[in-house]
PDB file of N, CA and C in Angstrom:
ATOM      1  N   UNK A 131     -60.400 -57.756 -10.343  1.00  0.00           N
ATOM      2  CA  UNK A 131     -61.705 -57.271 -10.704  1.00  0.00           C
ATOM      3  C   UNK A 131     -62.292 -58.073 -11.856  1.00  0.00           C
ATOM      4  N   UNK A 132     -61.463 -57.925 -12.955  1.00  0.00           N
ATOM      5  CA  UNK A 132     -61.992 -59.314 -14.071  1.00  0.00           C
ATOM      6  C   UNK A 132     -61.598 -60.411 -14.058  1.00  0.00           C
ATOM      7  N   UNK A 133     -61.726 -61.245 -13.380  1.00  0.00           N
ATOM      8  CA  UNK A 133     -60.507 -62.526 -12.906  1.00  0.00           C
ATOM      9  C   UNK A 133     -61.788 -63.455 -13.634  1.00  0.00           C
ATOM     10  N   UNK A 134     -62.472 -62.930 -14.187  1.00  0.00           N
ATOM     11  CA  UNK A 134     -63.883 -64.226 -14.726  1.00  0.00           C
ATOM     12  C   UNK A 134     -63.031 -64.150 -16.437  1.00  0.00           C
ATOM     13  N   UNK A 135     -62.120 -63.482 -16.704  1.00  0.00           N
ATOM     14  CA  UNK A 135     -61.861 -63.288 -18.235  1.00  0.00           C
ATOM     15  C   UNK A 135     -60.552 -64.604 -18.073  1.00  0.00           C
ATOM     16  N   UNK A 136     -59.976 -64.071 -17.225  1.00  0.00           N
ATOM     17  CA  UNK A 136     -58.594 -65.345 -16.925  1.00  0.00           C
ATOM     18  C   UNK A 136     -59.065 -66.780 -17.173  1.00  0.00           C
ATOM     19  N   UNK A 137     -58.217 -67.399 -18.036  1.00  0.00           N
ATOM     20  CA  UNK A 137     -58.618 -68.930 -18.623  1.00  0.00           C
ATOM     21  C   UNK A 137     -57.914 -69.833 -17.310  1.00  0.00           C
ATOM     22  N   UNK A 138     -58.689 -70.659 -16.891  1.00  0.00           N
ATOM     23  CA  UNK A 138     -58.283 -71.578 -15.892  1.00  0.00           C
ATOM     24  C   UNK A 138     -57.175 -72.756 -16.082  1.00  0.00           C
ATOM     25  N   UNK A 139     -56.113 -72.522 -15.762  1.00  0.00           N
ATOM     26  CA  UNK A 139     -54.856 -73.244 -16.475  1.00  0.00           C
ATOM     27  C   UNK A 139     -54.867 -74.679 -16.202  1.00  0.00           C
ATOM     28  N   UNK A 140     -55.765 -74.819 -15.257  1.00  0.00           N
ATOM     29  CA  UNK A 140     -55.807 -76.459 -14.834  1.00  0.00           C
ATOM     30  C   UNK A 140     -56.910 -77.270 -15.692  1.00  0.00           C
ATOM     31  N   UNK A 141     -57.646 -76.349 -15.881  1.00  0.00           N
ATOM     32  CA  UNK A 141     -58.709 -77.098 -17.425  1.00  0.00           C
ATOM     33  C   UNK A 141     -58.118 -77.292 -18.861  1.00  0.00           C
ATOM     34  N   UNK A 142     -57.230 -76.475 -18.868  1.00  0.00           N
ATOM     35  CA  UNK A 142     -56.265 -76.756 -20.245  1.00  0.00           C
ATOM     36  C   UNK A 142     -55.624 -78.502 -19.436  1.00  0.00           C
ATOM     37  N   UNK A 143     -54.661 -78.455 -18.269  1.00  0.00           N
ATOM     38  CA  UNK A 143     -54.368 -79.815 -18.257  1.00  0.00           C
ATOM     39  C   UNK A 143     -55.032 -80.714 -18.383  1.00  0.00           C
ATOM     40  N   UNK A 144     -56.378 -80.711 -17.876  1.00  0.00           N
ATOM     41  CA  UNK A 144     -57.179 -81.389 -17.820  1.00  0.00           C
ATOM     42  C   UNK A 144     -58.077 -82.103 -18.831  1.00  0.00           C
ATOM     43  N   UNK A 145     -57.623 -81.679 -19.854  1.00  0.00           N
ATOM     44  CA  UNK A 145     -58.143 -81.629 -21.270  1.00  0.00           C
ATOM     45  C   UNK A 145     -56.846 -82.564 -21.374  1.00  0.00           C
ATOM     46  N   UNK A 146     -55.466 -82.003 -21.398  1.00  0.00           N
ATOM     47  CA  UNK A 146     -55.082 -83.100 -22.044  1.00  0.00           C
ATOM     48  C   UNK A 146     -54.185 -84.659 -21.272  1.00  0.00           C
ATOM     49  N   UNK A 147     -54.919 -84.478 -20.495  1.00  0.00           N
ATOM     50  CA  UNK A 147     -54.937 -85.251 -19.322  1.00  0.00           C
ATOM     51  C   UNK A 147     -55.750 -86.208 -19.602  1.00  0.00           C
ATOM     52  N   UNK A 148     -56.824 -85.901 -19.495  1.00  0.00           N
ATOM     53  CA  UNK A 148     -58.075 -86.725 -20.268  1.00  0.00           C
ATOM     54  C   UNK A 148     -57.779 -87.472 -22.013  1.00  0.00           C
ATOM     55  N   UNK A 149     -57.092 -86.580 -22.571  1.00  0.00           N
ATOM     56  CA  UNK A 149     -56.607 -87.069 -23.637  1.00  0.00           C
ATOM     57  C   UNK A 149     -55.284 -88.057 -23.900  1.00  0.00           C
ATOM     58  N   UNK A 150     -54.355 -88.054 -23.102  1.00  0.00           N
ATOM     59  CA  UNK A 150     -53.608 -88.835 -22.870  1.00  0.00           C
ATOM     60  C   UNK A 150     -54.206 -90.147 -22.279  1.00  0.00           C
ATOM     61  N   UNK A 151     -54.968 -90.280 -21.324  1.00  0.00           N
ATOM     62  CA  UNK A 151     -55.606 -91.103 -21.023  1.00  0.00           C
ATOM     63  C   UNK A 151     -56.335 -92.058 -21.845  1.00  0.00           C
ATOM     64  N   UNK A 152     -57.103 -91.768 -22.653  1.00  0.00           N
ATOM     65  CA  UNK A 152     -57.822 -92.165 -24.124  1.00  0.00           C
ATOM     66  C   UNK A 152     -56.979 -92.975 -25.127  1.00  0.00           C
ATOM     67  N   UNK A 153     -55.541 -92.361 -24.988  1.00  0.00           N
ATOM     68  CA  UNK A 153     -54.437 -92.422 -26.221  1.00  0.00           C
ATOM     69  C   UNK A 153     -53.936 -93.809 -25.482  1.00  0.00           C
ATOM     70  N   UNK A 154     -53.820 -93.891 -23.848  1.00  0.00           N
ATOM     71  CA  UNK A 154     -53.296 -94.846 -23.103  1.00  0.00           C
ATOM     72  C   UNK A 154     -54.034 -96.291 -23.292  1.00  0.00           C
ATOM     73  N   UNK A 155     -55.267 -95.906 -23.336  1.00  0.00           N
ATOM     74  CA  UNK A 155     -56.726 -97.344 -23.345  1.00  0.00           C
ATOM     75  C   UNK A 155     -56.540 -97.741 -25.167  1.00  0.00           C
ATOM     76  N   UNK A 156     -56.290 -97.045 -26.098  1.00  0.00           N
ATOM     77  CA  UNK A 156     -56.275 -97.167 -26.825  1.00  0.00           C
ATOM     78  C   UNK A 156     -55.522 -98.313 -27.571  1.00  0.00           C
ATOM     79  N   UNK A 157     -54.045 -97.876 -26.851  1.00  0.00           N
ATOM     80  CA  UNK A 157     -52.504 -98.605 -27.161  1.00  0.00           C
ATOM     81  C   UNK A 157     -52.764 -99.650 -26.370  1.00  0.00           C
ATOM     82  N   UNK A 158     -53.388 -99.900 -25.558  1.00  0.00           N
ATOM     83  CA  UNK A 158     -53.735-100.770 -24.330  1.00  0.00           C
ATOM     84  C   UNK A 158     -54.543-101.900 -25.142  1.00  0.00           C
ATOM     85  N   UNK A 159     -55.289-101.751 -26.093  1.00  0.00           N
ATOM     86  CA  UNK A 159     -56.290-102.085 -26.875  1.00  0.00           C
ATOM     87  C   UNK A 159     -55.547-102.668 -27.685  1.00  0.00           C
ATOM     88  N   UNK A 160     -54.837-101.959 -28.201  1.00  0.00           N
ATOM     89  CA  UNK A 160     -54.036-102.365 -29.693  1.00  0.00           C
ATOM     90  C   UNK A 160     -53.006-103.406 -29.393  1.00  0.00           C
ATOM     91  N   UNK A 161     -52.254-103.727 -27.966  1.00  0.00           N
ATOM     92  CA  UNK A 161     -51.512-104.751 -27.352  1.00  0.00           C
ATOM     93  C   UNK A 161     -50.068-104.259 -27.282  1.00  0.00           C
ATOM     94  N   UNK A 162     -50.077-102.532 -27.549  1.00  0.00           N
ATOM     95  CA  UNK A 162     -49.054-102.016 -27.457  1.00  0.00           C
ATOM     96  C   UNK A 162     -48.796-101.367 -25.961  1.00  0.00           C
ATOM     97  N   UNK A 163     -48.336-102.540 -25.043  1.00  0.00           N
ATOM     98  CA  UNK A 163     -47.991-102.511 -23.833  1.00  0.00           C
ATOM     99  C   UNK A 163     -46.637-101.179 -23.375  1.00  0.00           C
ATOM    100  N   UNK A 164     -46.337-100.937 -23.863  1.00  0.00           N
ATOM    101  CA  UNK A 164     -44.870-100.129 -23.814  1.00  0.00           C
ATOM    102  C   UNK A 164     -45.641 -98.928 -24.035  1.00  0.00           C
ATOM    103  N   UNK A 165     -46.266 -98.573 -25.092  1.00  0.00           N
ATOM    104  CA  UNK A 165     -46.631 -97.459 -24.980  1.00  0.00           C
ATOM    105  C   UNK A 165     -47.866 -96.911 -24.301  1.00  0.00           C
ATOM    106  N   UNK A 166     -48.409 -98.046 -23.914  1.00  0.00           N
ATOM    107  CA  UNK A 166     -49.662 -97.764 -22.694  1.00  0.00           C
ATOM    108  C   UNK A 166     -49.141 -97.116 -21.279  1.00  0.00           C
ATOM    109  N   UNK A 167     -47.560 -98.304 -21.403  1.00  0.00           N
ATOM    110  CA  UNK A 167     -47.315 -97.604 -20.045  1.00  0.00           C
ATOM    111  C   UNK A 167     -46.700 -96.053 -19.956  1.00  0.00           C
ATOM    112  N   UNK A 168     -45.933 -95.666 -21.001  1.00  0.00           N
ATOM    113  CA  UNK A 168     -45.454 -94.697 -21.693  1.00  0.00           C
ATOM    114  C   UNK A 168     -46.497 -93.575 -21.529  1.00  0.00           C
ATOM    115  N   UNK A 169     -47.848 -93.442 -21.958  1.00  0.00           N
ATOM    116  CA  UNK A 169     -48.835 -92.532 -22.100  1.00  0.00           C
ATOM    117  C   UNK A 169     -49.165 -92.262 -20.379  1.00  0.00           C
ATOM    118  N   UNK A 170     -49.356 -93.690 -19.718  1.00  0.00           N
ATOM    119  CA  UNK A 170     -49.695 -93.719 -18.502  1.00  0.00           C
ATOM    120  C   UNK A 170     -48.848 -92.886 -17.635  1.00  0.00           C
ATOM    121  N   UNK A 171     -47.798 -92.922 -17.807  1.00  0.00           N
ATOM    122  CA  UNK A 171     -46.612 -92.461 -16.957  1.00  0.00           C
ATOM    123  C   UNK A 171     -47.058 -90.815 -17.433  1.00  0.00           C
ATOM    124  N   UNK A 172     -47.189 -90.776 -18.367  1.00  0.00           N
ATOM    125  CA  UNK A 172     -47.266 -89.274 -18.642  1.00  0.00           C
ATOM    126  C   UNK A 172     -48.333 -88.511 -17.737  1.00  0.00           C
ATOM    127  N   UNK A 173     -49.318 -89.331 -18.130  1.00  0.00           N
ATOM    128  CA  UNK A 173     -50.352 -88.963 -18.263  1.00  0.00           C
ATOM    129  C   UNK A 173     -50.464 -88.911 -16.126  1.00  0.00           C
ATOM    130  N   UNK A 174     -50.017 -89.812 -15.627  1.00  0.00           N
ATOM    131  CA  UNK A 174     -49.701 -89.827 -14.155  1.00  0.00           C
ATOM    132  C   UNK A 174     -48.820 -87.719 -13.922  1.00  0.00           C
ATOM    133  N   UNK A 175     -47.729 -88.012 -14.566  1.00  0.00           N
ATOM    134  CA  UNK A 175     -46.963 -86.752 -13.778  1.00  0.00           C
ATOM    135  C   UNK A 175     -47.972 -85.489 -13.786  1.00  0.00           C
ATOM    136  N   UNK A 176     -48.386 -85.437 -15.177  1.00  0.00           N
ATOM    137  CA  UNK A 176     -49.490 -83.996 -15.717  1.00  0.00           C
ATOM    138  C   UNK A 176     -50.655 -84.065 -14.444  1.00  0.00           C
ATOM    139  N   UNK A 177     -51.230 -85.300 -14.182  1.00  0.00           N
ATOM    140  CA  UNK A 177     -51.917 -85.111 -12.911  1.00  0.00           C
ATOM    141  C   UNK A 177     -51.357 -84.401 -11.469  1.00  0.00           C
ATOM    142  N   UNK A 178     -50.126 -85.116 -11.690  1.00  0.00           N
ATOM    143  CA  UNK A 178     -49.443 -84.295 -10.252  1.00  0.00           C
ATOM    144  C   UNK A 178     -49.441 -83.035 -10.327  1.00  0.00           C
ATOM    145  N   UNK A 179     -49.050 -82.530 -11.992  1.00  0.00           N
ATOM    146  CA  UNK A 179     -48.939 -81.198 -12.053  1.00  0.00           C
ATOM    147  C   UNK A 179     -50.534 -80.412 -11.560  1.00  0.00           C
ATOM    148  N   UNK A 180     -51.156 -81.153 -12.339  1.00  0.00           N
ATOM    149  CA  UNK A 180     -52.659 -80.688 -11.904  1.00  0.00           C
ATOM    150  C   UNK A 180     -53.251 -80.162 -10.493  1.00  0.00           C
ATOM    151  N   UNK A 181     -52.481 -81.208  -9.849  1.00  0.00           N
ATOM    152  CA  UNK A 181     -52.991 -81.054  -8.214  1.00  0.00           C
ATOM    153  C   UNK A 181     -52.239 -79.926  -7.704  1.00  0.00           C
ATOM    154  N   UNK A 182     -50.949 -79.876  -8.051  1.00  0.00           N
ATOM    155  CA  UNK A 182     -50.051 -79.231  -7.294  1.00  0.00           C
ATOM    156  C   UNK A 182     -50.809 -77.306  -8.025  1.00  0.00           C
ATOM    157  N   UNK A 183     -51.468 -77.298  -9.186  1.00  0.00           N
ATOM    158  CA  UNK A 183     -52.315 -76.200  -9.067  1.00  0.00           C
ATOM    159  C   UNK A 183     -53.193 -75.436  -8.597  1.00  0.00           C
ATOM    160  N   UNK A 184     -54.043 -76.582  -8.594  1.00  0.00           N
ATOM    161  CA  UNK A 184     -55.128 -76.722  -8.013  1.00  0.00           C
ATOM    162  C   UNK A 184     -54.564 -76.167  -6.237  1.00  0.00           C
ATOM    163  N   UNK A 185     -53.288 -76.696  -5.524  1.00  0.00           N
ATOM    164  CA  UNK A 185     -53.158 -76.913  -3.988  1.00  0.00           C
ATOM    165  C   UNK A 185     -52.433 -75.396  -3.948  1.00  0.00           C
ATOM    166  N   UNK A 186     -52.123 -74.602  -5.129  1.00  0.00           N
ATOM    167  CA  UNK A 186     -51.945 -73.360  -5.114  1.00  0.00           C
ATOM    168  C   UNK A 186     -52.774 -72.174  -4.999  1.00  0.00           C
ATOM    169  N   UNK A 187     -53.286 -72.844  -5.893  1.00  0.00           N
ATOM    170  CA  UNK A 187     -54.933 -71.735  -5.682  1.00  0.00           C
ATOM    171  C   UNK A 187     -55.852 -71.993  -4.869  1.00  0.00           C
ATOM    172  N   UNK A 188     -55.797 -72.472  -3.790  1.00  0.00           N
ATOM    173  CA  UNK A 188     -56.834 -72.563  -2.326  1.00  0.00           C
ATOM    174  C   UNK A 188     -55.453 -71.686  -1.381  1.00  0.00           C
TER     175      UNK A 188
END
């Protein structure tokens, strides 16, 4: 009945999804290759997690 009050758990990832991403271009920038890929990799699985939410709730 109030399901409009429930916080959408995939916009929290998505936030820091987006933010990892940023942190990735950044290090990418700076010529810190290791940790670009490091952020990237992360920042890759949290997407999977994302989807695999998202493919729950349909």
């Amino acid at each position: 009945m109030f399901s409009f009050f429930k916080s959408d758990p995939s916009k929290k990832l998505r936030k820091q999804y987006d933010a990892l991403l940023e942190q990735a271009m950044h290090a990418q920038r700076k010529g810190d290759i290791r940790g670009y890929s490091m952020l990237t990799l992360d920042a890759e699985n949290l997407w999977q997690k994302i989807q695999r939410l998202e493919a729950e709730k349909k």
